[in-house]
């Protein structure tokens, strides 16, 4: 009698869960789950170390907006380093669920989590932020649209810091209110830190 072949369960890239770790602060070394879906690219340890070295004196008591949050690692790293509060926005339903789970796991109380299109949700936010992360899915033309939405809705505080990450081939004509403070270029991305002035 022929033996039955074992059935193998196919797993798609849309369903795998990985993890990242918080680098420093209150939640140092805690691992966060990451939902693996197209367009979601959690920042690597190296990139985050660079970002938060830039922000070493600027996360304490900051009011933070993590616009395309994914796993929430940038906002949660900010909370770990003393941010006053963080608003997270994420469109992907599964990533949103994982993000909420990460916040619950860390018992973070100063977090507001919104699911949906970041550009639309900006219209429902009612306070300016002192630190903003714009790290959208690549090749969707979202960076300038995100900035325009923030500016239209008066969500950038004077002297706020705005971190932007995008694909290296993208050339952006930034609004004149943004002054480049720091920049990192790798083969896969450009990471920039701007300061906003009216």
CSV table of C-alpha atoms in Angstrom, one decimal:
chain,number,residue,atom,x,y,z
A,1,UNK,CA,0.0,0.0,0.0
A,2,UNK,CA,1.6,3.3,-1.0
A,3,UNK,CA,2.5,5.6,1.8
A,4,UNK,CA,0.6,8.9,2.0
A,5,UNK,CA,2.7,11.9,1.3
A,6,UNK,CA,2.8,14.4,4.1
A,7,UNK,CA,0.8,17.5,3.5
A,8,UNK,CA,2.9,20.6,4.0
A,9,UNK,CA,1.2,23.7,5.1
A,10,UNK,CA,2.0,26.6,2.8
A,11,UNK,CA,2.8,29.9,4.5
A,12,UNK,CA,2.7,33.1,2.6
A,13,UNK,CA,4.9,36.1,3.3
A,14,UNK,CA,1.8,37.8,4.3
A,15,UNK,CA,1.4,35.7,7.4
A,16,UNK,CA,4.9,35.3,8.9
A,17,UNK,CA,5.7,37.0,12.1
A,18,UNK,CA,9.2,38.1,12.9
A,19,UNK,CA,10.6,40.3,15.7
A,20,UNK,CA,12.7,43.4,16.4
A,21,UNK,CA,14.1,44.6,19.7
A,22,UNK,CA,14.0,47.9,21.5
A,23,UNK,CA,17.6,49.2,21.7
A,24,UNK,CA,17.6,51.5,24.7
A,25,UNK,CA,15.7,53.1,27.5
A,26,UNK,CA,12.9,51.8,29.8
A,27,UNK,CA,12.1,48.8,27.5
A,28,UNK,CA,15.7,48.0,26.4
A,29,UNK,CA,16.1,44.6,24.8
A,30,UNK,CA,12.4,43.8,24.8
A,31,UNK,CA,11.3,42.1,21.6
A,32,UNK,CA,8.4,43.2,19.5
A,33,UNK,CA,6.5,41.2,17.0
A,34,UNK,CA,6.5,42.3,13.4
A,35,UNK,CA,3.9,41.4,10.8
A,36,UNK,CA,5.6,40.5,7.5
A,37,UNK,CA,3.6,42.1,4.7
A,38,UNK,CA,4.5,43.8,1.4
A,39,UNK,CA,5.7,47.3,2.0
A,40,UNK,CA,6.3,46.9,5.8
A,41,UNK,CA,10.0,47.4,6.5
A,42,UNK,CA,10.8,47.6,10.2
A,43,UNK,CA,13.9,49.8,10.6
A,44,UNK,CA,17.1,47.7,11.3
A,45,UNK,CA,19.0,48.0,14.6
A,46,UNK,CA,21.7,49.9,12.8
A,47,UNK,CA,19.4,52.5,11.3
A,48,UNK,CA,17.5,52.9,14.6
A,49,UNK,CA,20.8,53.4,16.5
A,50,UNK,CA,21.6,56.1,14.0
A,51,UNK,CA,18.2,57.8,14.2
A,52,UNK,CA,18.1,57.8,18.0
A,53,UNK,CA,21.7,59.0,18.3
A,54,UNK,CA,20.5,62.0,16.2
A,55,UNK,CA,17.5,62.3,18.6
A,56,UNK,CA,19.4,61.7,21.8
A,57,UNK,CA,18.3,64.9,23.5
A,58,UNK,CA,14.9,65.2,21.7
A,59,UNK,CA,12.8,62.3,22.7
A,60,UNK,CA,12.3,63.2,26.4
A,61,UNK,CA,8.8,64.7,26.8
A,62,UNK,CA,8.2,64.7,23.1
A,63,UNK,CA,4.8,64.4,21.6
A,64,UNK,CA,5.3,61.9,18.8
A,65,UNK,CA,3.5,60.9,15.6
A,66,UNK,CA,4.4,57.6,14.0
A,67,UNK,CA,2.6,58.0,10.7
A,68,UNK,CA,3.1,54.7,8.9
A,69,UNK,CA,3.7,52.8,12.1
A,70,UNK,CA,4.0,49.1,11.0
A,71,UNK,CA,5.3,47.3,14.1
A,72,UNK,CA,5.4,50.6,16.0
A,73,UNK,CA,9.2,50.2,16.6
A,74,UNK,CA,10.0,53.9,16.1
A,75,UNK,CA,7.2,55.2,18.3
A,76,UNK,CA,7.8,52.6,21.0
A,77,UNK,CA,11.6,53.3,21.0
A,78,UNK,CA,10.7,56.9,21.6
A,79,UNK,CA,8.4,56.0,24.5
A,80,UNK,CA,11.2,53.8,25.9
A,81,UNK,CA,13.4,56.9,25.8
A,82,UNK,CA,11.0,59.2,27.6
A,83,UNK,CA,8.5,60.5,25.1
A,84,UNK,CA,5.4,62.0,26.6
A,85,UNK,CA,3.0,60.3,24.2
A,86,UNK,CA,2.8,58.7,20.8
A,87,UNK,CA,0.1,58.5,18.2
A,88,UNK,CA,0.4,55.5,15.9
A,89,UNK,CA,-1.3,55.2,12.5
A,90,UNK,CA,-1.3,52.0,10.5
A,91,UNK,CA,-3.5,51.0,7.5
A,92,UNK,CA,-2.7,47.2,7.3
A,93,UNK,CA,-5.3,45.4,9.5
A,94,UNK,CA,-2.9,42.6,10.6
A,95,UNK,CA,0.0,44.9,11.2
A,96,UNK,CA,-2.4,47.1,13.3
A,97,UNK,CA,-3.4,44.1,15.4
A,98,UNK,CA,0.3,43.2,16.0
A,99,UNK,CA,1.0,46.8,16.9
A,100,UNK,CA,-1.8,46.9,19.5
A,101,UNK,CA,-0.5,43.6,20.9
A,102,UNK,CA,3.0,45.1,21.2
A,103,UNK,CA,1.6,48.1,23.1
A,104,UNK,CA,-0.3,45.8,25.4
A,105,UNK,CA,2.7,43.6,26.0
A,106,UNK,CA,4.8,46.6,27.1
A,107,UNK,CA,1.9,48.0,29.1
A,108,UNK,CA,2.3,51.4,27.4
A,109,UNK,CA,-0.4,53.8,28.6
A,110,UNK,CA,0.6,56.9,26.7
A,111,UNK,CA,-0.2,55.5,23.2
A,112,UNK,CA,-3.1,56.3,20.9
A,113,UNK,CA,-3.5,53.9,18.0
A,114,UNK,CA,-5.5,54.6,14.9
A,115,UNK,CA,-6.2,52.3,12.0
A,116,UNK,CA,-6.6,53.6,8.5
A,117,UNK,CA,-5.1,55.9,5.8
A,118,UNK,CA,-2.6,58.2,7.5
A,119,UNK,CA,-3.3,61.1,5.1
A,120,UNK,CA,-7.0,61.0,5.9
A,121,UNK,CA,-6.5,60.4,9.7
A,122,UNK,CA,-4.4,63.6,9.9
A,123,UNK,CA,-7.6,65.5,9.4
A,124,UNK,CA,-8.9,64.0,12.7
A,125,UNK,CA,-5.9,64.9,14.8
A,126,UNK,CA,-6.1,68.1,16.8
A,127,UNK,CA,-2.6,68.9,18.2
A,128,UNK,CA,0.8,69.6,16.8
A,129,UNK,CA,3.6,67.1,17.3
A,130,UNK,CA,7.2,67.8,18.3
A,131,UNK,CA,8.6,64.6,16.7
A,132,UNK,CA,7.2,63.0,13.6
A,133,UNK,CA,8.3,59.8,11.9
A,134,UNK,CA,7.4,59.4,8.2
A,135,UNK,CA,8.5,56.0,7.0
A,136,UNK,CA,5.9,54.9,4.4
A,137,UNK,CA,5.9,51.9,2.0
A,138,UNK,CA,8.4,52.6,-0.7
A,139,UNK,CA,7.4,53.5,-4.3
A,140,UNK,CA,3.9,54.8,-3.5
A,141,UNK,CA,4.7,58.5,-3.6
A,142,UNK,CA,3.6,59.1,0.0
A,143,UNK,CA,6.3,61.3,1.4
A,144,UNK,CA,5.2,64.6,0.0
A,145,UNK,CA,1.6,63.8,0.4
A,146,UNK,CA,2.2,63.0,4.0
A,147,UNK,CA,4.1,66.3,4.5
A,148,UNK,CA,1.3,68.3,2.8
A,149,UNK,CA,-1.3,66.6,5.0
A,150,UNK,CA,0.7,67.5,8.1
A,151,UNK,CA,1.1,71.1,7.0
A,152,UNK,CA,-2.5,71.5,5.9
A,153,UNK,CA,-3.7,70.3,9.3
A,154,UNK,CA,-1.2,72.3,11.3
A,155,UNK,CA,0.2,69.1,13.0
A,156,UNK,CA,3.9,70.1,13.0
A,157,UNK,CA,4.9,72.2,16.0
A,158,UNK,CA,7.4,75.0,15.6
A,159,UNK,CA,11.0,73.6,15.8
A,160,UNK,CA,9.6,70.1,15.5
A,161,UNK,CA,11.9,67.3,14.2
A,162,UNK,CA,10.7,65.3,11.2
A,163,UNK,CA,12.3,62.0,10.4
A,164,UNK,CA,11.8,60.8,6.8
A,165,UNK,CA,12.9,57.5,5.2
A,166,UNK,CA,12.5,56.8,1.5
A,167,UNK,CA,13.9,54.8,-1.4
A,168,UNK,CA,17.3,56.1,-2.7
A,169,UNK,CA,16.1,56.9,-6.3
A,170,UNK,CA,13.4,59.2,-5.1
A,171,UNK,CA,14.1,63.0,-5.4
A,172,UNK,CA,11.9,65.2,-3.3
A,173,UNK,CA,11.5,68.9,-3.4
A,174,UNK,CA,10.9,69.5,0.3
A,175,UNK,CA,8.9,72.5,1.6
A,176,UNK,CA,11.0,75.5,2.5
A,177,UNK,CA,9.9,75.2,6.2
A,178,UNK,CA,12.1,72.1,6.5
A,179,UNK,CA,15.8,72.4,7.2
A,180,UNK,CA,17.9,69.3,6.8
A,181,UNK,CA,19.9,68.5,10.0
A,182,UNK,CA,21.2,65.0,9.4
A,183,UNK,CA,21.2,62.5,6.6
A,184,UNK,CA,22.2,58.8,6.1
A,185,UNK,CA,22.5,57.2,2.7
A,186,UNK,CA,22.7,53.5,2.2
A,187,UNK,CA,22.3,51.2,-0.9
A,188,UNK,CA,18.6,50.7,0.1
A,189,UNK,CA,17.4,53.9,1.6
A,190,UNK,CA,17.9,57.6,2.4
A,191,UNK,CA,17.2,58.6,6.1
A,192,UNK,CA,16.9,62.3,6.8
A,193,UNK,CA,16.2,64.4,9.9
A,194,UNK,CA,14.7,67.8,9.3
A,195,UNK,CA,13.8,70.7,11.6
A,196,UNK,CA,10.5,72.6,10.9
A,197,UNK,CA,10.3,76.4,11.3
A,198,UNK,CA,7.2,78.5,10.4
